[in-house]
Amino acid sequence: MSDNAKRTSSPTQPLKEGPKAGAPVPALPAWLKAYGLSACIGAGIVIVVIVSATAYRSRQNKSYEVAFQQLKAAKSIQAVEQVLAQYPTAPSAPDARLKLANERYHAGLIQEAMADYEMFLSKYKEHTNTVAAELGRLLCLEASGRLSEALEGLDAFTNKYAAQLYIIPQAVFAKARCLQDMDRLPEARAVYEDFALANSNNVWAAQAESSIDIVDRLIREGKPVRTNAPANFQMPAFPAAPPAIPLGSSDAAPAEATPAAPATASPEPPKPAQPVQPAAPGK
């Protein structure tokens, strides 16, 4: 059998039918038909831009990581200021602003700290740490002696963030301190008592009960003296550290906040070489 015969006799696949006469030819997408080569060139440019942006983000990510690590290591106002000035748009910039406010608060720079907290609240309204900034601002009001404003704000704060158990105790104790400074000792006692009853199994209960004892003594003696020093506020923002607890007159252990020893009325340890101190309550 010839090769032509073999090719003729072998089974063949059916050919696909071509378009029938008069059938419409599928049209190009309208935008491609309209823009043609320009669209293709534009797509090429987009690819170049994406590649360039990816490389830029990679460099930025390294820069941001450096900013984060420097902020984490910063232990002074100047160090935090330097990080914030060098990386003002880094993702950690809000945390840097909050940490700067906290550092200034602890340094006694209350007005500067308040300005930082207010700047944070104005610039980063949707940030997850606005609650810490709000409380920080209220504690600055307290430390500035603007007790009525602080008390009003703390009332609203405790109602708004009642479920935020990690930070509410600091607000409650600040509220009681304001009442004490306003010579409203029975009301301050009620705040401590309500808190102690609601948190009987909480680590804060001992502090509340200790403060109740001190307020009771002050009421008996008629001496409207605050039971706590200004709050040792720590924003719970960065770097994932637990909030500081304003225990009694210092941030020491609860046992040191009890009224048994007058020396605990000061946040600094007693210095034997300086025997003269203002008389503590009860002396």
PDB file of C-alpha atoms in Angstrom:
ATOM      1  CA  MET A   1       0.000   0.000   0.000  1.00  0.00           C
ATOM      2  CA  SER A   2       1.355   3.380  -0.962  1.00  0.00           C
ATOM      3  CA  ASP A   3       1.994   6.166   1.485  1.00  0.00           C
ATOM      4  CA  ASN A   4      -0.848   8.132  -0.081  1.00  0.00           C
ATOM      5  CA  ALA A   5      -3.200   5.238   0.508  1.00  0.00           C
ATOM      6  CA  LYS A   6      -2.073   4.905   4.149  1.00  0.00           C
ATOM      7  CA  ARG A   7      -2.689   8.607   4.759  1.00  0.00           C
ATOM      8  CA  THR A   8      -6.092   8.341   3.127  1.00  0.00           C
ATOM      9  CA  SER A   9      -7.182   5.262   5.082  1.00  0.00           C
ATOM     10  CA  SER A  10      -5.916   6.394   8.535  1.00  0.00           C
ATOM     11  CA  PRO A  11      -8.556   7.896  10.842  1.00  0.00           C
ATOM     12  CA  THR A  12      -8.440  11.653  10.979  1.00  0.00           C
ATOM     13  CA  GLN A  13      -9.581  14.132  13.640  1.00  0.00           C
ATOM     14  CA  PRO A  14     -12.556  16.187  12.542  1.00  0.00           C
ATOM     15  CA  LEU A  15     -11.611  19.708  11.669  1.00  0.00           C
ATOM     16  CA  LYS A  16     -13.121  22.541  13.676  1.00  0.00           C
ATOM     17  CA  GLU A  17     -15.561  24.496  11.654  1.00  0.00           C
ATOM     18  CA  GLY A  18     -14.433  27.917  10.689  1.00  0.00           C
ATOM     19  CA  PRO A  19     -16.628  30.894  11.104  1.00  0.00           C
ATOM     20  CA  LYS A  20     -19.603  30.782   8.816  1.00  0.00           C
ATOM     21  CA  ALA A  21     -19.894  33.306   6.126  1.00  0.00           C
ATOM     22  CA  GLY A  22     -21.325  36.493   7.463  1.00  0.00           C
ATOM     23  CA  ALA A  23     -20.726  35.532  11.144  1.00  0.00           C
ATOM     24  CA  PRO A  24     -19.367  38.430  13.251  1.00  0.00           C
ATOM     25  CA  VAL A  25     -15.679  38.272  14.178  1.00  0.00           C
ATOM     26  CA  PRO A  26     -15.111  38.502  17.992  1.00  0.00           C
ATOM     27  CA  ALA A  27     -14.205  42.089  18.747  1.00  0.00           C
ATOM     28  CA  LEU A  28     -11.224  43.214  20.832  1.00  0.00           C
ATOM     29  CA  PRO A  29     -12.078  44.706  24.167  1.00  0.00           C
ATOM     30  CA  ALA A  30     -13.237  48.211  23.614  1.00  0.00           C
ATOM     31  CA  TRP A  31     -10.477  49.805  25.691  1.00  0.00           C
ATOM     32  CA  LEU A  32      -7.761  47.825  23.868  1.00  0.00           C
ATOM     33  CA  LYS A  33      -9.259  48.630  20.479  1.00  0.00           C
ATOM     34  CA  ALA A  34      -9.392  52.296  21.439  1.00  0.00           C
ATOM     35  CA  TYR A  35      -5.955  52.612  22.985  1.00  0.00           C
ATOM     36  CA  GLY A  36      -4.031  49.783  21.360  1.00  0.00           C
ATOM     37  CA  LEU A  37      -0.267  50.233  21.726  1.00  0.00           C
ATOM     38  CA  SER A  38      -0.655  52.943  24.349  1.00  0.00           C
ATOM     39  CA  ALA A  39      -2.375  50.466  26.675  1.00  0.00           C
ATOM     40  CA  CYS A  40       0.414  47.931  26.226  1.00  0.00           C
ATOM     41  CA  ILE A  41       3.064  50.535  26.900  1.00  0.00           C
ATOM     42  CA  GLY A  42       1.095  51.687  29.928  1.00  0.00           C
ATOM     43  CA  ALA A  43       0.983  48.138  31.258  1.00  0.00           C
ATOM     44  CA  GLY A  44       4.748  47.928  30.881  1.00  0.00           C
ATOM     45  CA  ILE A  45       5.174  51.163  32.797  1.00  0.00           C
ATOM     46  CA  VAL A  46       2.907  49.834  35.567  1.00  0.00           C
ATOM     47  CA  ILE A  47       5.117  46.757  35.903  1.00  0.00           C
ATOM     48  CA  VAL A  48       8.205  48.947  36.181  1.00  0.00           C
ATOM     49  CA  VAL A  49       6.480  51.086  38.810  1.00  0.00           C
ATOM     50  CA  ILE A  50       5.438  48.027  40.810  1.00  0.00           C
ATOM     51  CA  VAL A  51       8.958  46.624  40.741  1.00  0.00           C
ATOM     52  CA  SER A  52      10.385  49.997  41.755  1.00  0.00           C
ATOM     53  CA  ALA A  53       7.803  50.367  44.532  1.00  0.00           C
ATOM     54  CA  THR A  54       8.610  46.895  45.828  1.00  0.00           C
ATOM     55  CA  ALA A  55      12.296  47.730  45.972  1.00  0.00           C
ATOM     56  CA  TYR A  56      11.483  51.040  47.684  1.00  0.00           C
ATOM     57  CA  ARG A  57       9.272  49.305  50.260  1.00  0.00           C
ATOM     58  CA  SER A  58      12.039  46.816  50.917  1.00  0.00           C
ATOM     59  CA  ARG A  59      14.438  49.657  51.673  1.00  0.00           C
ATOM     60  CA  GLN A  60      11.769  51.407  53.722  1.00  0.00           C
ATOM     61  CA  ASN A  61      11.037  48.228  55.672  1.00  0.00           C
ATOM     62  CA  LYS A  62      14.693  48.002  56.659  1.00  0.00           C
ATOM     63  CA  SER A  63      14.619  51.646  57.694  1.00  0.00           C
ATOM     64  CA  TYR A  64      11.426  51.116  59.677  1.00  0.00           C
ATOM     65  CA  GLU A  65      12.910  48.106  61.419  1.00  0.00           C
ATOM     66  CA  VAL A  66      15.878  50.230  62.449  1.00  0.00           C
ATOM     67  CA  ALA A  67      13.468  52.888  63.749  1.00  0.00           C
ATOM     68  CA  PHE A  68      11.557  50.286  65.740  1.00  0.00           C
ATOM     69  CA  GLN A  69      14.691  48.865  67.313  1.00  0.00           C
ATOM     70  CA  GLN A  70      16.057  52.306  68.153  1.00  0.00           C
ATOM     71  CA  LEU A  71      12.769  53.314  69.738  1.00  0.00           C
ATOM     72  CA  LYS A  72      12.673  50.109  71.722  1.00  0.00           C
ATOM     73  CA  ALA A  73      16.166  50.806  73.057  1.00  0.00           C
ATOM     74  CA  ALA A  74      15.553  54.514  73.766  1.00  0.00           C
ATOM     75  CA  LYS A  75      15.764  55.218  77.496  1.00  0.00           C
ATOM     76  CA  SER A  76      15.763  59.008  77.595  1.00  0.00           C
ATOM     77  CA  ILE A  77      13.783  61.939  76.273  1.00  0.00           C
ATOM     78  CA  GLN A  78      16.628  62.905  73.949  1.00  0.00           C
ATOM     79  CA  ALA A  79      16.885  59.388  72.520  1.00  0.00           C
ATOM     80  CA  VAL A  80      13.155  59.226  71.761  1.00  0.00           C
ATOM     81  CA  GLU A  81      13.201  62.727  70.252  1.00  0.00           C
ATOM     82  CA  GLN A  82      16.050  61.680  67.971  1.00  0.00           C
ATOM     83  CA  VAL A  83      14.168  58.609  66.727  1.00  0.00           C
ATOM     84  CA  LEU A  84      11.042  60.662  66.113  1.00  0.00           C
ATOM     85  CA  ALA A  85      12.975  63.341  64.223  1.00  0.00           C
ATOM     86  CA  GLN A  86      14.854  60.808  62.096  1.00  0.00           C
ATOM     87  CA  TYR A  87      11.869  58.585  61.255  1.00  0.00           C
ATOM     88  CA  PRO A  88       8.786  60.848  61.365  1.00  0.00           C
ATOM     89  CA  THR A  89       6.775  58.694  58.949  1.00  0.00           C
ATOM     90  CA  ALA A  90       7.765  55.258  60.210  1.00  0.00           C
ATOM     91  CA  PRO A  91       4.966  52.979  61.398  1.00  0.00           C
ATOM     92  CA  SER A  92       6.440  53.279  64.878  1.00  0.00           C
ATOM     93  CA  ALA A  93       6.138  57.093  64.866  1.00  0.00           C
ATOM     94  CA  PRO A  94       2.854  57.077  66.835  1.00  0.00           C
ATOM     95  CA  ASP A  95       4.460  54.859  69.458  1.00  0.00           C
ATOM     96  CA  ALA A  96       7.450  57.198  69.552  1.00  0.00           C
ATOM     97  CA  ARG A  97       5.175  60.167  70.212  1.00  0.00           C
ATOM     98  CA  LEU A  98       3.406  58.273  72.977  1.00  0.00           C
ATOM     99  CA  LYS A  99       6.659  57.131  74.522  1.00  0.00           C
ATOM    100  CA  LEU A 100       8.016  60.683  74.391  1.00  0.00           C
ATOM    101  CA  ALA A 101       4.944  61.911  76.254  1.00  0.00           C
ATOM    102  CA  ASN A 102       5.411  59.204  78.852  1.00  0.00           C
ATOM    103  CA  GLU A 103       9.090  60.025  79.348  1.00  0.00           C
ATOM    104  CA  ARG A 104       8.333  63.718  79.729  1.00  0.00           C
ATOM    105  CA  TYR A 105       5.557  62.973  82.211  1.00  0.00           C
ATOM    106  CA  HIS A 106       7.938  60.996  84.411  1.00  0.00           C
ATOM    107  CA  ALA A 107      10.534  63.761  84.143  1.00  0.00           C
ATOM    108  CA  GLY A 108       8.012  66.238  85.545  1.00  0.00           C
ATOM    109  CA  LEU A 109       7.619  68.058  82.211  1.00  0.00           C
ATOM    110  CA  ILE A 110       3.856  67.961  82.559  1.00  0.00           C
ATOM    111  CA  GLN A 111       2.922  70.663  80.037  1.00  0.00           C
ATOM    112  CA  GLU A 112       5.209  69.181  77.390  1.00  0.00           C
ATOM    113  CA  ALA A 113       3.806  65.717  78.060  1.00  0.00           C
ATOM    114  CA  MET A 114       0.252  67.008  77.765  1.00  0.00           C
ATOM    115  CA  ALA A 115       1.109  68.624  74.423  1.00  0.00           C
ATOM    116  CA  ASP A 116       2.479  65.280  73.184  1.00  0.00           C
ATOM    117  CA  TYR A 117      -0.627  63.404  74.289  1.00  0.00           C
ATOM    118  CA  GLU A 118      -2.874  65.981  72.621  1.00  0.00           C
ATOM    119  CA  MET A 119      -0.821  65.835  69.428  1.00  0.00           C
ATOM    120  CA  PHE A 120      -1.140  62.043  69.418  1.00  0.00           C
ATOM    121  CA  LEU A 121      -4.917  62.225  69.896  1.00  0.00           C
ATOM    122  CA  SER A 122      -5.214  64.806  67.112  1.00  0.00           C
ATOM    123  CA  LYS A 123      -2.933  63.076  64.600  1.00  0.00           C
ATOM    124  CA  TYR A 124      -3.651  59.399  65.254  1.00  0.00           C
ATOM    125  CA  LYS A 125      -7.383  59.312  65.987  1.00  0.00           C
ATOM    126  CA  GLU A 126      -7.778  55.713  64.824  1.00  0.00           C
ATOM    127  CA  HIS A 127      -4.673  54.337  66.540  1.00  0.00           C
ATOM    128  CA  THR A 128      -5.181  51.400  68.892  1.00  0.00           C
ATOM    129  CA  ASN A 129      -3.410  53.246  71.706  1.00  0.00           C
ATOM    130  CA  THR A 130      -5.632  56.305  71.840  1.00  0.00           C
ATOM    131  CA  VAL A 131      -6.970  54.983  75.153  1.00  0.00           C
ATOM    132  CA  ALA A 132      -3.499  55.291  76.693  1.00  0.00           C
ATOM    133  CA  ALA A 133      -3.090  58.800  75.290  1.00  0.00           C
ATOM    134  CA  GLU A 134      -6.465  59.838  76.676  1.00  0.00           C
ATOM    135  CA  LEU A 135      -5.552  58.635  80.151  1.00  0.00           C
ATOM    136  CA  GLY A 136      -2.103  60.206  79.922  1.00  0.00           C
ATOM    137  CA  ARG A 137      -3.667  63.581  79.132  1.00  0.00           C
ATOM    138  CA  LEU A 138      -6.035  63.282  82.104  1.00  0.00           C
ATOM    139  CA  LEU A 139      -3.171  62.438  84.441  1.00  0.00           C
ATOM    140  CA  CYS A 140      -1.379  65.534  83.175  1.00  0.00           C
ATOM    141  CA  LEU A 141      -4.443  67.581  84.102  1.00  0.00           C
ATOM    142  CA  GLU A 142      -4.307  66.039  87.571  1.00  0.00           C
ATOM    143  CA  ALA A 143      -0.598  66.742  87.962  1.00  0.00           C
ATOM    144  CA  SER A 144      -1.175  70.332  86.805  1.00  0.00           C
ATOM    145  CA  GLY A 145      -3.683  70.889  89.596  1.00  0.00           C
ATOM    146  CA  ARG A 146      -6.626  71.179  87.203  1.00  0.00           C
ATOM    147  CA  LEU A 147      -8.548  68.785  89.391  1.00  0.00           C
ATOM    148  CA  SER A 148     -12.107  69.577  88.320  1.00  0.00           C
ATOM    149  CA  GLU A 149     -11.237  69.032  84.663  1.00  0.00           C
ATOM    150  CA  ALA A 150      -9.322  65.877  85.474  1.00  0.00           C
ATOM    151  CA  LEU A 151     -12.144  64.492  87.612  1.00  0.00           C
ATOM    152  CA  GLU A 152     -14.749  65.179  84.941  1.00  0.00           C
ATOM    153  CA  GLY A 153     -12.571  63.539  82.308  1.00  0.00           C
ATOM    154  CA  LEU A 154     -11.815  60.532  84.494  1.00  0.00           C
ATOM    155  CA  ASP A 155     -15.526  59.997  85.151  1.00  0.00           C
ATOM    156  CA  ALA A 156     -16.149  59.902  81.408  1.00  0.00           C
ATOM    157  CA  PHE A 157     -13.075  57.747  80.815  1.00  0.00           C
ATOM    158  CA  THR A 158     -14.053  55.053  83.326  1.00  0.00           C
ATOM    159  CA  ASN A 159     -17.541  54.873  81.827  1.00  0.00           C
ATOM    160  CA  LYS A 160     -16.272  54.736  78.263  1.00  0.00           C
ATOM    161  CA  TYR A 161     -13.574  52.132  78.836  1.00  0.00           C
ATOM    162  CA  ALA A 162     -15.102  50.072  81.630  1.00  0.00           C
ATOM    163  CA  ALA A 163     -14.122  46.857  79.845  1.00  0.00           C
ATOM    164  CA  GLN A 164     -10.449  47.848  79.427  1.00  0.00           C
ATOM    165  CA  LEU A 165      -9.294  46.116  82.596  1.00  0.00           C
ATOM    166  CA  TYR A 166      -5.611  46.658  81.885  1.00  0.00           C
ATOM    167  CA  ILE A 167      -5.891  50.437  82.224  1.00  0.00           C
ATOM    168  CA  ILE A 168      -9.109  51.213  84.124  1.00  0.00           C
ATOM    169  CA  PRO A 169      -7.516  50.741  87.591  1.00  0.00           C
ATOM    170  CA  GLN A 170      -5.114  53.593  86.898  1.00  0.00           C
ATOM    171  CA  ALA A 171      -8.055  55.839  86.014  1.00  0.00           C
ATOM    172  CA  VAL A 172      -9.997  54.813  89.118  1.00  0.00           C
ATOM    173  CA  PHE A 173      -7.094  55.542  91.445  1.00  0.00           C
ATOM    174  CA  ALA A 174      -6.473  58.872  89.707  1.00  0.00           C
ATOM    175  CA  LYS A 175     -10.133  59.762  90.233  1.00  0.00           C
ATOM    176  CA  ALA A 176      -9.830  58.986  93.942  1.00  0.00           C
ATOM    177  CA  ARG A 177      -6.674  61.079  94.191  1.00  0.00           C
ATOM    178  CA  CYS A 178      -8.468  64.049  92.633  1.00  0.00           C
ATOM    179  CA  LEU A 179     -11.272  63.737  95.182  1.00  0.00           C
ATOM    180  CA  GLN A 180      -8.723  63.603  98.006  1.00  0.00           C
ATOM    181  CA  ASP A 181      -6.941  66.713  96.773  1.00  0.00           C
ATOM    182  CA  MET A 182     -10.315  68.455  96.569  1.00  0.00           C
ATOM    183  CA  ASP A 183     -10.880  67.568 100.246  1.00  0.00           C
ATOM    184  CA  ARG A 184     -13.708  65.207  99.344  1.00  0.00           C
ATOM    185  CA  LEU A 185     -12.421  62.329 101.402  1.00  0.00           C
ATOM    186  CA  PRO A 186     -15.728  60.427 101.901  1.00  0.00           C
ATOM    187  CA  GLU A 187     -16.213  60.363  98.125  1.00  0.00           C
ATOM    188  CA  ALA A 188     -12.639  59.228  97.615  1.00  0.00           C
ATOM    189  CA  ARG A 189     -13.211  56.443 100.124  1.00  0.00           C
ATOM    190  CA  ALA A 190     -16.349  55.367  98.256  1.00  0.00           C
ATOM    191  CA  VAL A 191     -14.379  55.131  94.996  1.00  0.00           C
ATOM    192  CA  TYR A 192     -11.752  52.915  96.623  1.00  0.00           C
ATOM    193  CA  GLU A 193     -14.390  50.811  98.368  1.00  0.00           C
ATOM    194  CA  ASP A 194     -16.446  50.226  95.231  1.00  0.00           C
ATOM    195  CA  PHE A 195     -13.323  49.251  93.353  1.00  0.00           C
ATOM    196  CA  ALA A 196     -12.147  46.872  96.092  1.00  0.00           C
ATOM    197  CA  LEU A 197     -15.541  45.142  96.216  1.00  0.00           C
ATOM    198  CA  ALA A 198     -15.683  44.777  92.436  1.00  0.00           C
ATOM    199  CA  ASN A 199     -12.108  43.472  92.237  1.00  0.00           C
ATOM    200  CA  SER A 200     -11.801  41.302  95.337  1.00  0.00           C
ATOM    201  CA  ASN A 201      -9.835  38.679  93.403  1.00  0.00           C
ATOM    202  CA  ASN A 202      -7.720  41.232  91.577  1.00  0.00           C
ATOM    203  CA  VAL A 203      -4.135  42.256  92.305  1.00  0.00           C
ATOM    204  CA  TRP A 204      -5.415  45.808  92.737  1.00  0.00           C
ATOM    205  CA  ALA A 205      -7.656  44.923  95.687  1.00  0.00           C
ATOM    206  CA  ALA A 206      -4.848  45.171  98.259  1.00  0.00           C
ATOM    207  CA  GLN A 207      -3.949  48.645  97.022  1.00  0.00           C
ATOM    208  CA  ALA A 208      -7.554  49.784  97.214  1.00  0.00           C
ATOM    209  CA  GLU A 209      -7.961  48.431 100.754  1.00  0.00           C
ATOM    210  CA  SER A 210      -4.716  50.089 101.836  1.00  0.00           C
ATOM    211  CA  SER A 211      -5.939  53.394 100.428  1.00  0.00           C
ATOM    212  CA  ILE A 212      -9.247  52.994 102.280  1.00  0.00           C
ATOM    213  CA  ASP A 213      -7.368  52.606 105.570  1.00  0.00           C
ATOM    214  CA  ILE A 214      -5.357  55.752 104.890  1.00  0.00           C
ATOM    215  CA  VAL A 215      -8.446  57.765 103.925  1.00  0.00           C
ATOM    216  CA  ASP A 216     -10.217  56.596 107.104  1.00  0.00           C
ATOM    217  CA  ARG A 217      -7.298  57.840 109.173  1.00  0.00           C
ATOM    218  CA  LEU A 218      -7.270  61.161 107.348  1.00  0.00           C
ATOM    219  CA  ILE A 219     -10.993  61.575 107.952  1.00  0.00           C
ATOM    220  CA  ARG A 220     -10.527  60.887 111.675  1.00  0.00           C
ATOM    221  CA  GLU A 221      -7.629  63.327 111.919  1.00  0.00           C
ATOM    222  CA  GLY A 222      -9.209  65.949 109.698  1.00  0.00           C
ATOM    223  CA  LYS A 223      -6.126  66.100 107.494  1.00  0.00           C
ATOM    224  CA  PRO A 224      -6.972  66.233 103.770  1.00  0.00           C
ATOM    225  CA  VAL A 225      -3.616  64.852 102.612  1.00  0.00           C
ATOM    226  CA  ARG A 226      -3.394  62.800  99.444  1.00  0.00           C
ATOM    227  CA  THR A 227      -2.777  59.093  99.932  1.00  0.00           C
ATOM    228  CA  ASN A 228      -0.932  58.614  96.665  1.00  0.00           C
ATOM    229  CA  ALA A 229       1.813  60.449  94.850  1.00  0.00           C
ATOM    230  CA  PRO A 230       1.106  61.388  91.205  1.00  0.00           C
ATOM    231  CA  ALA A 231       0.392  58.265  89.219  1.00  0.00           C
ATOM    232  CA  ASN A 232       3.371  56.398  87.846  1.00  0.00           C
ATOM    233  CA  PHE A 233       1.573  56.135  84.540  1.00  0.00           C
ATOM    234  CA  GLN A 234       2.973  53.829  81.877  1.00  0.00           C
ATOM    235  CA  MET A 235       1.272  53.792  78.519  1.00  0.00           C
ATOM    236  CA  PRO A 236       0.651  50.152  77.558  1.00  0.00           C
ATOM    237  CA  ALA A 237       1.604  50.932  74.018  1.00  0.00           C
ATOM    238  CA  PHE A 238       5.224  50.173  73.407  1.00  0.00           C
ATOM    239  CA  PRO A 239       7.045  47.903  73.522  1.00  0.00           C
ATOM    240  CA  ALA A 240       4.292  45.557  74.718  1.00  0.00           C
ATOM    241  CA  ALA A 241       5.084  46.085  78.387  1.00  0.00           C
ATOM    242  CA  PRO A 242       2.449  45.740  81.121  1.00  0.00           C
ATOM    243  CA  PRO A 243       1.112  49.039  82.457  1.00  0.00           C
ATOM    244  CA  ALA A 244       2.784  50.365  85.566  1.00  0.00           C
ATOM    245  CA  ILE A 245       0.729  50.217  88.728  1.00  0.00           C
ATOM    246  CA  PRO A 246       0.501  53.440  90.760  1.00  0.00           C
ATOM    247  CA  LEU A 247       0.737  51.710  94.118  1.00  0.00           C
ATOM    248  CA  GLY A 248       0.147  53.959  97.089  1.00  0.00           C
ATOM    249  CA  SER A 249       2.759  56.632  97.310  1.00  0.00           C
ATOM    250  CA  SER A 250       5.163  54.889  94.938  1.00  0.00           C
ATOM    251  CA  ASP A 251       5.336  52.216  92.287  1.00  0.00           C
ATOM    252  CA  ALA A 252       6.751  49.715  94.755  1.00  0.00           C
ATOM    253  CA  ALA A 253       5.077  46.608  96.090  1.00  0.00           C
ATOM    254  CA  PRO A 254       1.641  46.996  97.767  1.00  0.00           C
ATOM    255  CA  ALA A 255       3.081  46.176 101.192  1.00  0.00           C
ATOM    256  CA  GLU A 256       5.208  49.324 101.038  1.00  0.00           C
ATOM    257  CA  ALA A 257       2.154  51.454 100.345  1.00  0.00           C
ATOM    258  CA  THR A 258       0.530  50.762 103.725  1.00  0.00           C
ATOM    259  CA  PRO A 259       0.411  53.577 106.276  1.00  0.00           C
ATOM    260  CA  ALA A 260       2.436  51.664 108.858  1.00  0.00           C
ATOM    261  CA  ALA A 261       5.691  53.490 108.168  1.00  0.00           C
ATOM    262  CA  PRO A 262       5.730  57.234 107.439  1.00  0.00           C
ATOM    263  CA  ALA A 263       8.788  56.753 105.175  1.00  0.00           C
ATOM    264  CA  THR A 264       6.562  55.258 102.466  1.00  0.00           C
ATOM    265  CA  ALA A 265       4.865  58.607 101.970  1.00  0.00           C
ATOM    266  CA  SER A 266       7.681  59.586  99.626  1.00  0.00           C
ATOM    267  CA  PRO A 267       8.451  57.851  96.325  1.00  0.00           C
ATOM    268  CA  GLU A 268      12.169  58.095  97.140  1.00  0.00           C
ATOM    269  CA  PRO A 269      13.897  55.926  99.760  1.00  0.00           C
ATOM    270  CA  PRO A 270      14.610  57.690 103.079  1.00  0.00           C
ATOM    271  CA  LYS A 271      18.071  59.181 103.466  1.00  0.00           C
ATOM    272  CA  PRO A 272      19.452  58.895 107.020  1.00  0.00           C
ATOM    273  CA  ALA A 273      21.823  61.796 106.383  1.00  0.00           C
ATOM    274  CA  GLN A 274      18.805  64.097 105.896  1.00  0.00           C
ATOM    275  CA  PRO A 275      16.666  63.565 108.979  1.00  0.00           C
ATOM    276  CA  VAL A 276      14.322  66.502 108.404  1.00  0.00           C
ATOM    277  CA  GLN A 277      11.237  65.549 106.367  1.00  0.00           C
ATOM    278  CA  PRO A 278       7.734  67.087 106.370  1.00  0.00           C
ATOM    279  CA  ALA A 279       5.692  65.384 109.046  1.00  0.00           C
ATOM    280  CA  ALA A 280       3.798  62.415 107.667  1.00  0.00           C
ATOM    281  CA  PRO A 281       0.087  61.887 108.455  1.00  0.00           C
ATOM    282  CA  GLY A 282      -0.382  60.523 111.939  1.00  0.00           C
ATOM    283  CA  LYS A 283       2.684  62.166 113.485  1.00  0.00           C
TER     284      LYS A 283
END
